């Protein structure tokens, strides 16, 4: 952090919650806390309490800002430290939350698409694997956003279980490829998203058209 600060790079990071630090925070009076409102309207916890203070750490030259954030849905408070001394707490917390979304996406790619277990040690093949993984992940996210109903934030494994992992009867005719999915509890969401009106031309299959139906 000291090196980043010397280079003029702004940073925000988590601070480890030691028992001694948590004990000192617990001793703070209620009057020391400030209630703020976060900007994202979709948050479940929009009005956390914060302690905003300036601290100094060993081997770091200069002041640091510490934000202690409670009422975020966790048992213990979240501790952020940053060299950004003038930005509002709402801006800093929102910025760090964006980083958490990126980290959750990487975690999803590792857990579901096995990005940490690529099939080849050859650099060209690894690059291809990464590109295909990111393509698949993006398609899942587009699919989730179209479905809506809370699935926008669902992990890929959840989407696969509810929608993708299904059997269907595929009928290949002269001009069309008809795919009829079995009757499932989540089919109404697919119908509401307009997938029953799917009619796509597939140029590489002699211009056949793909049509979807749901039992």
Coordinates of N, CA and C in Angstrom, one line a residue, residues 1 11-15 55 57 64-67 79-83:
X1 N 0.8 -1.2 0.0 CA 0.0 0.0 0.0 C 0.9 1.2 0.0
X11 N -6.3 3.5 -3.8 CA -6.6 2.1 -3.5 C -7.7 2.0 -2.4
X12 N -8.4 0.9 -2.4 CA -9.4 0.5 -1.3 C -9.2 -0.9 -1.1
X13 N -9.0 -1.3 0.1 CA -8.9 -2.8 0.4 C -9.5 -3.1 1.8
X14 N -9.7 -4.4 2.0 CA -10.2 -4.8 3.3 C -9.1 -4.9 4.3
X15 N -9.5 -4.6 5.6 CA -8.6 -4.8 6.7 C -9.0 -6.0 7.5
X55 N -6.4 6.7 10.5 CA -5.5 5.9 11.2 C -4.1 5.9 10.7
X57 N -0.7 3.0 10.2 CA -0.3 1.7 10.3 C 1.2 1.6 10.2
X64 N -4.0 7.0 6.8 CA -4.9 6.2 6.1 C -6.3 6.4 6.6
X65 N -7.3 6.2 5.8 CA -8.7 6.4 6.2 C -9.3 5.0 6.4
X66 N -10.0 4.8 7.5 CA -10.6 3.5 7.8 C -12.1 3.7 7.9
X67 N -12.9 2.9 7.2 CA -14.3 2.9 7.3 C -14.8 1.6 7.9
X79 N -14.4 -3.8 7.3 CA -13.4 -2.8 7.5 C -12.7 -2.5 6.2
X80 N -12.9 -1.3 5.7 CA -12.2 -0.8 4.5 C -11.1 0.2 4.9
X81 N -9.9 0.1 4.3 CA -8.9 1.1 4.4 C -8.6 1.7 3.0
X82 N -8.3 3.0 3.0 CA -8.0 3.6 1.7 C -7.1 4.8 1.9
X83 N -6.5 5.2 0.8 CA -5.7 6.5 0.9 C -6.5 7.6 0.3

